[in-house]
Amino acid sequence: METDRTSDTTGLTETEVEALHEVELGVEWLHRAHGTLLAFHHNTGHAMEHLAAAEALLRESGHDDIADDVRDRYLPRGVVDGDRWSYDLVESFQHGFMDDVTAFAERTRREVADGQSHVAERRQEHEWKARAEE
């Protein structure tokens, strides 16, 4: 929901502002975690590409048994619990916990601050601008 940057936050208590800020920080840290999870997914993909290249080179150099292990044991294997691939972890995180917490944050903003986001920062901006005008 778009809100006016200069919206008044004076109707909120300090505790409400602090609570909203903590919820927003929680969501922001989840976005960081998501980025880390994407990096894990991409790094895992690159590692698997190297193993696929190693399989071909091992086979080319006559090490078929080792190449077969790469092909049969490691390339098709998931990274968690032997069956879950990294993309599955990313999707589970995105469409499970992250979506749930994001919806919770939106509900909190709607019910506590009429949908306004970044109320702590808006209040700080207002205070600093007022102080500069004194």
Short mmCIF file of C-alpha atoms in Angstrom, two decimals:
data_model
loop_
_atom_site.label_atom_id
_atom_site.label_comp_id
_atom_site.label_asym_id
_atom_site.label_seq_id
_atom_site.Cartn_x
_atom_site.Cartn_y
_atom_site.Cartn_z
CA MET A 1 0.00 0.00 0.00
CA GLU A 2 1.42 3.37 -1.03
CA THR A 3 1.38 6.03 1.64
CA ASP A 4 2.33 9.65 1.75
CA ARG A 5 5.94 10.00 2.93
CA THR A 6 4.93 12.83 5.22
CA SER A 7 2.08 10.94 6.89
CA ASP A 8 1.64 11.81 10.54
CA THR A 9 2.63 9.09 13.00
CA THR A 10 1.71 11.06 16.12
CA GLY A 11 -1.39 8.92 16.75
CA LEU A 12 0.80 5.93 17.56
CA THR A 13 2.35 5.23 20.92
CA GLU A 14 6.08 4.73 21.24
CA THR A 15 5.42 1.06 21.97
CA GLU A 16 3.38 0.70 18.78
CA VAL A 17 6.08 2.40 16.75
CA GLU A 18 8.71 0.15 18.29
CA ALA A 19 6.61 -2.98 17.67
CA LEU A 20 6.03 -2.04 14.03
CA HIS A 21 9.72 -1.33 13.61
CA GLU A 22 10.64 -4.74 15.06
CA VAL A 23 8.21 -6.49 12.70
CA GLU A 24 9.66 -4.61 9.72
CA LEU A 25 13.20 -5.46 10.81
CA GLY A 26 12.19 -9.11 11.12
CA VAL A 27 10.88 -9.10 7.56
CA GLU A 28 14.00 -7.31 6.31
CA TRP A 29 16.20 -9.94 7.95
CA LEU A 30 14.09 -12.65 6.32
CA HIS A 31 14.81 -10.99 2.96
CA ARG A 32 18.50 -11.20 3.80
CA ALA A 33 18.08 -14.87 4.74
CA HIS A 34 16.31 -15.41 1.42
CA GLY A 35 19.29 -13.87 -0.36
CA THR A 36 21.62 -16.16 1.54
CA LEU A 37 19.45 -19.12 0.62
CA LEU A 38 19.54 -18.05 -3.05
CA ALA A 39 23.34 -17.82 -2.83
CA PHE A 40 23.37 -21.35 -1.37
CA HIS A 41 21.16 -22.52 -4.25
CA HIS A 42 23.40 -20.88 -6.87
CA ASN A 43 26.60 -22.11 -5.21
CA THR A 44 25.20 -25.63 -5.08
CA GLY A 45 24.30 -25.41 -8.77
CA HIS A 46 27.82 -24.29 -9.65
CA ALA A 47 29.30 -27.11 -7.58
CA MET A 48 27.13 -29.63 -9.40
CA GLU A 49 28.22 -28.21 -12.77
CA HIS A 50 31.84 -28.80 -11.74
CA LEU A 51 31.03 -32.35 -10.69
CA ALA A 52 29.31 -32.93 -14.05
CA ALA A 53 32.43 -31.67 -15.81
CA ALA A 54 34.56 -33.93 -13.60
CA GLU A 55 32.39 -36.90 -14.56
CA ALA A 56 33.12 -36.36 -18.25
CA LEU A 57 36.85 -35.88 -17.64
CA LEU A 58 37.05 -38.94 -15.39
CA ARG A 59 35.27 -41.01 -18.00
CA GLU A 60 37.53 -39.64 -20.76
CA SER A 61 40.62 -40.56 -18.74
CA GLY A 62 39.43 -44.12 -18.17
CA HIS A 63 38.06 -43.83 -14.63
CA ASP A 64 34.58 -45.07 -15.41
CA ASP A 65 33.89 -46.40 -11.89
CA ILE A 66 34.54 -43.00 -10.33
CA ALA A 67 32.62 -41.24 -13.13
CA ASP A 68 29.70 -43.60 -12.52
CA ASP A 69 29.69 -42.59 -8.84
CA VAL A 70 29.44 -38.94 -9.80
CA ARG A 71 26.66 -39.69 -12.30
CA ASP A 72 24.70 -42.12 -10.11
CA ARG A 73 25.35 -40.97 -6.52
CA TYR A 74 26.06 -37.25 -6.49
CA LEU A 75 24.50 -35.46 -9.46
CA PRO A 76 20.96 -36.76 -8.93
CA ARG A 77 21.13 -36.48 -5.15
CA GLY A 78 19.40 -33.73 -3.20
CA VAL A 79 21.37 -31.55 -0.81
CA VAL A 80 19.12 -32.10 2.23
CA ASP A 81 17.77 -35.42 3.45
CA GLY A 82 19.15 -37.06 0.30
CA ASP A 83 16.16 -36.00 -1.79
CA ARG A 84 15.52 -32.26 -1.43
CA TRP A 85 17.28 -30.10 -3.96
CA SER A 86 18.31 -26.53 -3.20
CA TYR A 87 15.56 -25.03 -5.37
CA ASP A 88 13.04 -26.95 -3.24
CA LEU A 89 14.42 -25.31 -0.10
CA VAL A 90 14.19 -21.88 -1.73
CA GLU A 91 10.58 -22.48 -2.79
CA SER A 92 9.59 -23.89 0.60
CA PHE A 93 11.07 -20.86 2.33
CA GLN A 94 9.50 -18.36 -0.09
CA HIS A 95 6.02 -19.86 -0.23
CA GLY A 96 5.89 -21.01 3.37
CA PHE A 97 7.50 -19.12 6.18
CA MET A 98 8.41 -15.94 4.28
CA ASP A 99 4.95 -15.50 2.74
CA ASP A 100 3.35 -16.14 6.14
CA VAL A 101 5.53 -13.61 7.96
CA THR A 102 5.11 -11.03 5.18
CA ALA A 103 1.32 -11.39 5.41
CA PHE A 104 1.58 -11.03 9.19
CA ALA A 105 3.63 -7.83 8.76
CA GLU A 106 1.06 -6.41 6.33
CA ARG A 107 -1.77 -7.24 8.73
CA THR A 108 0.13 -5.62 11.60
CA ARG A 109 0.73 -2.43 9.60
CA ARG A 110 -2.92 -2.35 8.53
CA GLU A 111 -4.33 -2.87 12.04
CA VAL A 112 -1.85 -0.77 14.01
CA ALA A 113 -0.85 2.02 11.61
CA ASP A 114 -3.57 2.18 8.94
CA GLY A 115 -1.25 0.39 6.52
CA GLN A 116 1.62 2.83 6.92
CA SER A 117 5.09 1.37 6.70
CA HIS A 118 8.37 2.57 8.19
CA VAL A 119 6.62 4.55 10.92
CA ALA A 120 9.75 4.75 13.07
CA GLU A 121 11.74 6.17 10.19
CA ARG A 122 8.92 8.59 9.26
CA ARG A 123 8.81 9.83 12.84
CA GLN A 124 12.59 10.25 12.89
CA GLU A 125 12.53 12.06 9.55
CA HIS A 126 9.85 14.42 10.82
CA GLU A 127 11.75 15.11 14.06
CA TRP A 128 15.05 15.74 12.30
CA LYS A 129 13.48 18.06 9.74
CA ALA A 130 11.66 19.97 12.51
CA ARG A 131 14.88 20.29 14.48
CA ALA A 132 16.72 21.61 11.42
CA GLU A 133 14.06 24.29 10.95
CA GLU A 134 14.40 25.57 14.55
#
